Short mmCIF file of C-alpha atoms and ligand atoms in Angstrom, two decimals:
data_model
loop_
_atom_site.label_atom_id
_atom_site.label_comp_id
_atom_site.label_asym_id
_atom_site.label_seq_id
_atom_site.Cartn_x
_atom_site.Cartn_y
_atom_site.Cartn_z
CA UNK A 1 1.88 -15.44 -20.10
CA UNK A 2 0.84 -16.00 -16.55
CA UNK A 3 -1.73 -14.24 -14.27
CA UNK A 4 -1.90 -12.98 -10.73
CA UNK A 5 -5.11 -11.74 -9.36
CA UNK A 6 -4.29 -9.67 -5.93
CA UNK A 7 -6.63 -10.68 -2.94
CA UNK A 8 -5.58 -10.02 0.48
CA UNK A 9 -7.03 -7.43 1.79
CA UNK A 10 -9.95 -7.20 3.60
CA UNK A 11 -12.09 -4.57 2.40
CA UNK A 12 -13.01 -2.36 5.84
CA UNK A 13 -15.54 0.06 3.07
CA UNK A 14 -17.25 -3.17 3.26
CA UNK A 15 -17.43 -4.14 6.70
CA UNK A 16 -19.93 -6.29 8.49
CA UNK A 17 -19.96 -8.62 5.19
CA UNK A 18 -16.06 -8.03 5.06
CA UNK A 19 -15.80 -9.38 8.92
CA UNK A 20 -16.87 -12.65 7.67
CA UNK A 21 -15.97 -13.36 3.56
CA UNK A 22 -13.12 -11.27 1.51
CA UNK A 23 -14.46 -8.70 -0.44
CA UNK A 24 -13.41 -10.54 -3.53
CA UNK A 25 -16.73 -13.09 -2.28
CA UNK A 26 -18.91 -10.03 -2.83
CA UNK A 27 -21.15 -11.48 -6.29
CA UNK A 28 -21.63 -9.66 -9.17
CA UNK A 29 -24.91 -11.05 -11.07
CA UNK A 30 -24.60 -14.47 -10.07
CA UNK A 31 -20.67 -14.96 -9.48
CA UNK A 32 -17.99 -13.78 -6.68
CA UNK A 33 -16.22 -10.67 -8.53
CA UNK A 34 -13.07 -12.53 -8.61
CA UNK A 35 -14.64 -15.18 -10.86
CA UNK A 36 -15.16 -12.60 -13.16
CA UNK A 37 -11.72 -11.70 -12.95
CA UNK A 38 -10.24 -15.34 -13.58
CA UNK A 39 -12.75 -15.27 -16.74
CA UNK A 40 -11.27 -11.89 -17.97
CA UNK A 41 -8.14 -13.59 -17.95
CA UNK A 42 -9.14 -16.55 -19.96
CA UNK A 43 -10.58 -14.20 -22.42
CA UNK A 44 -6.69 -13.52 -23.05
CA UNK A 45 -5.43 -17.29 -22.85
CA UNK A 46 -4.13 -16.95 -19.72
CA UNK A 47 -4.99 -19.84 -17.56
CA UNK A 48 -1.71 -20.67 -14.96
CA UNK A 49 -3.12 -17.79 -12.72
CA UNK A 50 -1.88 -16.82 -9.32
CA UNK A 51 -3.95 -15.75 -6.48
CA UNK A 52 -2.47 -13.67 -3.39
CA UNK A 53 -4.85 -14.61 -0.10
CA UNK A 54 -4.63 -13.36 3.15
CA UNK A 55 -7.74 -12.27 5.52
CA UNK A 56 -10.46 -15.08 5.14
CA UNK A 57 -8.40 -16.83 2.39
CA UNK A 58 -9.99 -20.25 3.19
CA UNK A 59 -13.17 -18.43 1.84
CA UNK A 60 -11.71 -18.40 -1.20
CA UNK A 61 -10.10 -21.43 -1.67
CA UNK A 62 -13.18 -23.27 -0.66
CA UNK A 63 -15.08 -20.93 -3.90
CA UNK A 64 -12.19 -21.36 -6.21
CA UNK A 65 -10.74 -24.74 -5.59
CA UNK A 66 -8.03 -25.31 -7.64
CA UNK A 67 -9.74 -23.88 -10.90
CA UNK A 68 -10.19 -26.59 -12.73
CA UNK A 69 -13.89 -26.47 -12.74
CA UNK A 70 -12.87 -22.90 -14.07
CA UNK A 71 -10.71 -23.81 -17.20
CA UNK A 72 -8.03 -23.12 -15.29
CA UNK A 73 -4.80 -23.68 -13.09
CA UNK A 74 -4.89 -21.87 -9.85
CA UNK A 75 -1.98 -21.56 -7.42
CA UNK A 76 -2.17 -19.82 -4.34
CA UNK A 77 0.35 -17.76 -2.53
CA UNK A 78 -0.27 -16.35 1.29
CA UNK A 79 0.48 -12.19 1.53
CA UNK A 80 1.54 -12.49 5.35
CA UNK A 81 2.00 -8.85 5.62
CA UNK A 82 -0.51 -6.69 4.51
CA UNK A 83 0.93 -3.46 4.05
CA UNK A 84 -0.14 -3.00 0.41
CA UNK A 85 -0.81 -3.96 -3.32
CA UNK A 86 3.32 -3.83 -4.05
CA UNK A 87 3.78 -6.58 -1.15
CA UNK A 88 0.78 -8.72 -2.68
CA UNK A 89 2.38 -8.42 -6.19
CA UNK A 90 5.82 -9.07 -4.75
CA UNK A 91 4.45 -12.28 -2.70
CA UNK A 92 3.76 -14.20 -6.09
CA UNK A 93 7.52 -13.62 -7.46
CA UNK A 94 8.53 -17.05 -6.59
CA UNK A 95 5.61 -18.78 -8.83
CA UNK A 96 5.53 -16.16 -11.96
CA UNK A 97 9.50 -16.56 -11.99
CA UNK A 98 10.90 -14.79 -15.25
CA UNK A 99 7.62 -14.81 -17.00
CA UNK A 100 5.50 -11.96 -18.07
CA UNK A 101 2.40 -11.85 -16.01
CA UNK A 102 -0.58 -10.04 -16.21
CA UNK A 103 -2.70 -8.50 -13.20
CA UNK A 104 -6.50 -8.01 -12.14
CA UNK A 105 -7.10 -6.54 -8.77
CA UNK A 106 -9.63 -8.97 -7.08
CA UNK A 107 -12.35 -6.75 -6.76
CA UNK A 108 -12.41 -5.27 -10.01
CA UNK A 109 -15.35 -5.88 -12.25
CA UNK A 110 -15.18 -5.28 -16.34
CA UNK A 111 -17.91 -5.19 -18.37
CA UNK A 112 -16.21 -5.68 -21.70
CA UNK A 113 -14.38 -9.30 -22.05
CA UNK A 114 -12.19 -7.85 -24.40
CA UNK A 115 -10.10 -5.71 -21.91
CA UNK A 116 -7.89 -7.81 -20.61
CA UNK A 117 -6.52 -9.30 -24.32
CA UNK A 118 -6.21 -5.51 -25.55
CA UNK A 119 -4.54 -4.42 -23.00
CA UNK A 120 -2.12 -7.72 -23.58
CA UNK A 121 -1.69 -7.12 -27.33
CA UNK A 122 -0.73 -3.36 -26.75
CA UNK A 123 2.21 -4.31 -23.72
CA UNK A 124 3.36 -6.93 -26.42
CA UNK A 125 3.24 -4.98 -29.69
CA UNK A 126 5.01 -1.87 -27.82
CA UNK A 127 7.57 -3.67 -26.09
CA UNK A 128 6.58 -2.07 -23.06
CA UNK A 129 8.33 -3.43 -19.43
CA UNK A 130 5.03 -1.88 -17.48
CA UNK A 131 1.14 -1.47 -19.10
CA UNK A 132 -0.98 0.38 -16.89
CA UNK A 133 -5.27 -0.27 -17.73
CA UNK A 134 -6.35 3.34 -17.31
CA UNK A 135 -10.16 4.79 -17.06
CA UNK A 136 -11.62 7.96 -16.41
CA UNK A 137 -13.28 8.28 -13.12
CA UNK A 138 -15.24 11.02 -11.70
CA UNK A 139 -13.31 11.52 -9.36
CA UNK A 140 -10.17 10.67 -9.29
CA UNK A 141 -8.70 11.10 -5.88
CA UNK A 142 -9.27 7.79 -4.88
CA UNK A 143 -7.05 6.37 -7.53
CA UNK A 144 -3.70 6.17 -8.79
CA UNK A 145 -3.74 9.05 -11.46
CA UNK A 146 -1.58 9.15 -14.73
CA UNK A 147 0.86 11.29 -16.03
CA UNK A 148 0.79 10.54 -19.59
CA UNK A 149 0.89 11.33 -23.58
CA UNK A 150 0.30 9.25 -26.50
CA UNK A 151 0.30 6.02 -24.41
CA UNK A 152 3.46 6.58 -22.24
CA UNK A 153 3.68 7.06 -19.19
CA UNK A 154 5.56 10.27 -17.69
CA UNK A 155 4.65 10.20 -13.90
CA UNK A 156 2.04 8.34 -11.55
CA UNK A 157 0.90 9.39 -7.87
CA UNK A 158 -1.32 7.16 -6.00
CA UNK A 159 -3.71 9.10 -4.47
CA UNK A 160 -3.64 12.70 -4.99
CA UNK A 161 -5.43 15.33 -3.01
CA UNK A 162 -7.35 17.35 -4.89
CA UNK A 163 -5.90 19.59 -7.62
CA UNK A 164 -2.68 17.98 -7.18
CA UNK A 165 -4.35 15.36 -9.36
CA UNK A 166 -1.59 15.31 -12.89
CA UNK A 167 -4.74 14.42 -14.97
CA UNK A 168 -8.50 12.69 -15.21
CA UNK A 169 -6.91 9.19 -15.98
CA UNK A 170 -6.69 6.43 -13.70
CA UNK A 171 -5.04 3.47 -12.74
CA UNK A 172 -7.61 0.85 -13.46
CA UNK A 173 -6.72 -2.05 -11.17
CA UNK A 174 -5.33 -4.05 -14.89
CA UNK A 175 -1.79 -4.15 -15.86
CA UNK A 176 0.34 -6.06 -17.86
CA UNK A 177 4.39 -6.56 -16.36
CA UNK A 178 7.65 -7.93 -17.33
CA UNK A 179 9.45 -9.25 -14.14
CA UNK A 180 11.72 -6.58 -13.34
CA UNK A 181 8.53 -4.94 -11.63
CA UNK A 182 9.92 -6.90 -8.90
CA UNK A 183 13.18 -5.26 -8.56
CA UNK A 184 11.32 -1.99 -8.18
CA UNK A 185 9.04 -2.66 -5.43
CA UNK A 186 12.13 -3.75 -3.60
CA UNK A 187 13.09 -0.12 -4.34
CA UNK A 188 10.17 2.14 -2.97
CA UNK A 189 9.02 2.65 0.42
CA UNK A 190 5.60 3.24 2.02
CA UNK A 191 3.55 5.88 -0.29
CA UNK A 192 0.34 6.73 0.40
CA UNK A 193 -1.97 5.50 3.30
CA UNK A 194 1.09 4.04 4.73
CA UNK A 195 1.46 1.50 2.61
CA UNK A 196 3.80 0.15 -0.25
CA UNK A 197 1.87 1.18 -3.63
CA UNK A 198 2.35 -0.30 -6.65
CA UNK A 199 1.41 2.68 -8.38
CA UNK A 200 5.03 3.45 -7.15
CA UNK A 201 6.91 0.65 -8.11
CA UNK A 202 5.50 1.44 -11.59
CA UNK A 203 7.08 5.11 -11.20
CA UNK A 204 10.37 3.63 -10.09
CA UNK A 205 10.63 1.60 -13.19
CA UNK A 206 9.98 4.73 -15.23
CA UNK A 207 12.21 6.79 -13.39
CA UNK A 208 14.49 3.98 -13.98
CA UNK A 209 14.57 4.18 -18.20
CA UNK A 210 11.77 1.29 -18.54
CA UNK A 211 9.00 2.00 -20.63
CA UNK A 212 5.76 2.35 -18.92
CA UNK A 213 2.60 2.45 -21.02
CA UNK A 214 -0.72 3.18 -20.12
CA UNK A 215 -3.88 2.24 -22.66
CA UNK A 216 -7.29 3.14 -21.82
CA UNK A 217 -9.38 -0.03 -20.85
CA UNK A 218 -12.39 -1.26 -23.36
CA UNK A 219 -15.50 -1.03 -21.34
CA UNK A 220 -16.45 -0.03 -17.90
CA UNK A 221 -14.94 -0.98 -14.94
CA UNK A 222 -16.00 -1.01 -11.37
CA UNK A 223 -14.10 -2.15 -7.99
CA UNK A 224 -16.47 -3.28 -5.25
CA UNK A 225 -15.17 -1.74 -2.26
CA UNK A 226 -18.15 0.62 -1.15
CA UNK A 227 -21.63 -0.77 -1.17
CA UNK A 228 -22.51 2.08 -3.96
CA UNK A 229 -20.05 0.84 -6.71
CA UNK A 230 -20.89 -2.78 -5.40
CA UNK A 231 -24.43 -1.78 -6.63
CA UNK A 232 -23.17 0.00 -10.05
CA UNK A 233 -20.96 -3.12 -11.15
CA UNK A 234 -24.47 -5.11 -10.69
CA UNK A 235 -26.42 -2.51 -12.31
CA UNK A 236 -23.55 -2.90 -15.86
CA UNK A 237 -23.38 -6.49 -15.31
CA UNK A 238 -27.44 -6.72 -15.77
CA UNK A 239 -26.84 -4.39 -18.69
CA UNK A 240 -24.06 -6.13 -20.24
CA UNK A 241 -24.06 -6.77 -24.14
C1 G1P B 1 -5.66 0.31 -6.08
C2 G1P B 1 -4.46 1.02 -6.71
C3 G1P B 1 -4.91 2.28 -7.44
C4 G1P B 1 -5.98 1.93 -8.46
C5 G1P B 1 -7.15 1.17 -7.78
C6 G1P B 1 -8.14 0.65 -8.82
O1 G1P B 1 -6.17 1.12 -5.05
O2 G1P B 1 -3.52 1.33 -5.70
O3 G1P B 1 -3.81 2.88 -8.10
O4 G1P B 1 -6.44 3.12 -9.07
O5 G1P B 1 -6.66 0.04 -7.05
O6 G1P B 1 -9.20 -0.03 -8.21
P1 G1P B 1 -7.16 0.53 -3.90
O7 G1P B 1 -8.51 0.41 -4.52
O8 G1P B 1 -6.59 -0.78 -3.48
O9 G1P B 1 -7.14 1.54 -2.80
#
């Protein structure tokens, strides 16, 4: 299985550090938050990991190098347009090929190492084409929120205002895909904010007959892009087991 670890965007919630480093940079305890993502993906033996760059990518690439220092193999891909998470997804195609691949949005911190190979185990044990990560937020309007029962998915909006909201559960920034996710963001067009969601793409593959799974994520997670959550994924990482 291969990885691909979305981070092109650059993170305005976080703006002036954001004028100067990708939000990815922004440390958690004593590492960039994306570090912590390549070691969440270790933690599930994958190590030929992608990484989609864009604003300030030589930031990156100057902090990651080509991850051997990390354990692992990096490869990076350029997201020229930035018009959404679908288009950074859709960017790696040509390197993940006809492989199954398994995602970590960039600035998404996990307190529990064994997330990522759960989440892994349940896309491969239920055959599933999509596996969403999903957590329950306090508020979920600034997620993708899922439609679900017993672990499949029946609908997804990315998102919703409030009380349009299908349920508490949210996307949590892991998945696990089969390569015909690709196909489907060729499908959708611009969703919320403007921009092509993956959150759709997922729906289109459901819509389409492929099972879509969602399994709630061990641990806590926390995505960096406000300076409060910034401060909450430090506050679990100094409590961590
Ligand atoms: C993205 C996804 C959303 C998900 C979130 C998790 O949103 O589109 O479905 O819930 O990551 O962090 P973003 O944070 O890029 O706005």
């Amino acid at each position: 299985m291969k990885g691909l670890i979305p981070a092109a965007g650059k993170g305005t919630r976080m703006e002036p550090f954001t004028n100067a480093y990708p939000k990815e940079l922004l440390p958690v305890g004593e590492k960039a938050v994306i570090h912590h993502a390549i070691e969440d993906m270790k933690e599930a033996g994958i190590t030929d990991i992608t990484i989609v760059v864009g604003w300030k990518q030589h930031a990156i690439i100057d902090y990651l190098g080509s991850g051997e220092e990390l354990g692992v193999q990096l490869t990076y891909v350029v997201q020229d347009d930035r018009d959404g998470l679908a288009g950074a997804v859709k960017a790696g195609e040509h390197v993940i090929g006809d492989e199954t691949f398994a995602v970590i949005l960039g600035d998404n911190y996990v307190d529990d190492k064994r997330a990522m190979p759960d989440l892994v185990d349940f896309h491969q044990e239920n055959g599933l084409e999509a596996t969403i990560g999903a957590f329950c937020p306090d508020d979920v309007t600034s997620y993708g929120v899922i439609d679900g029962e017993d672990g499949i998915v029946n609908g997804l909006v990315e998102k919703p205002s409030e009380g349009e909201a299908p349920s508490d559960l949210a996307i949590s920034g892991m998945y696990v895909f089969e390569p015909s996710i690709f196909d489907a963001i060729e499908k959708i067009g611009t969703g919320a904010g403007g921009e092509y969601q993956l959150t759709d793409a997922i729906d289109k593959m459901r819509e389409d007959g492929e099972k879509v799974g969602y399994r709630e994520i061990k641990g806590d997670r926390i995505d960096v892009g406000t300076p409060e959550r910034l401060r909450e994924a430090n506050r679990e990482y100094d409590l961590r087991d």
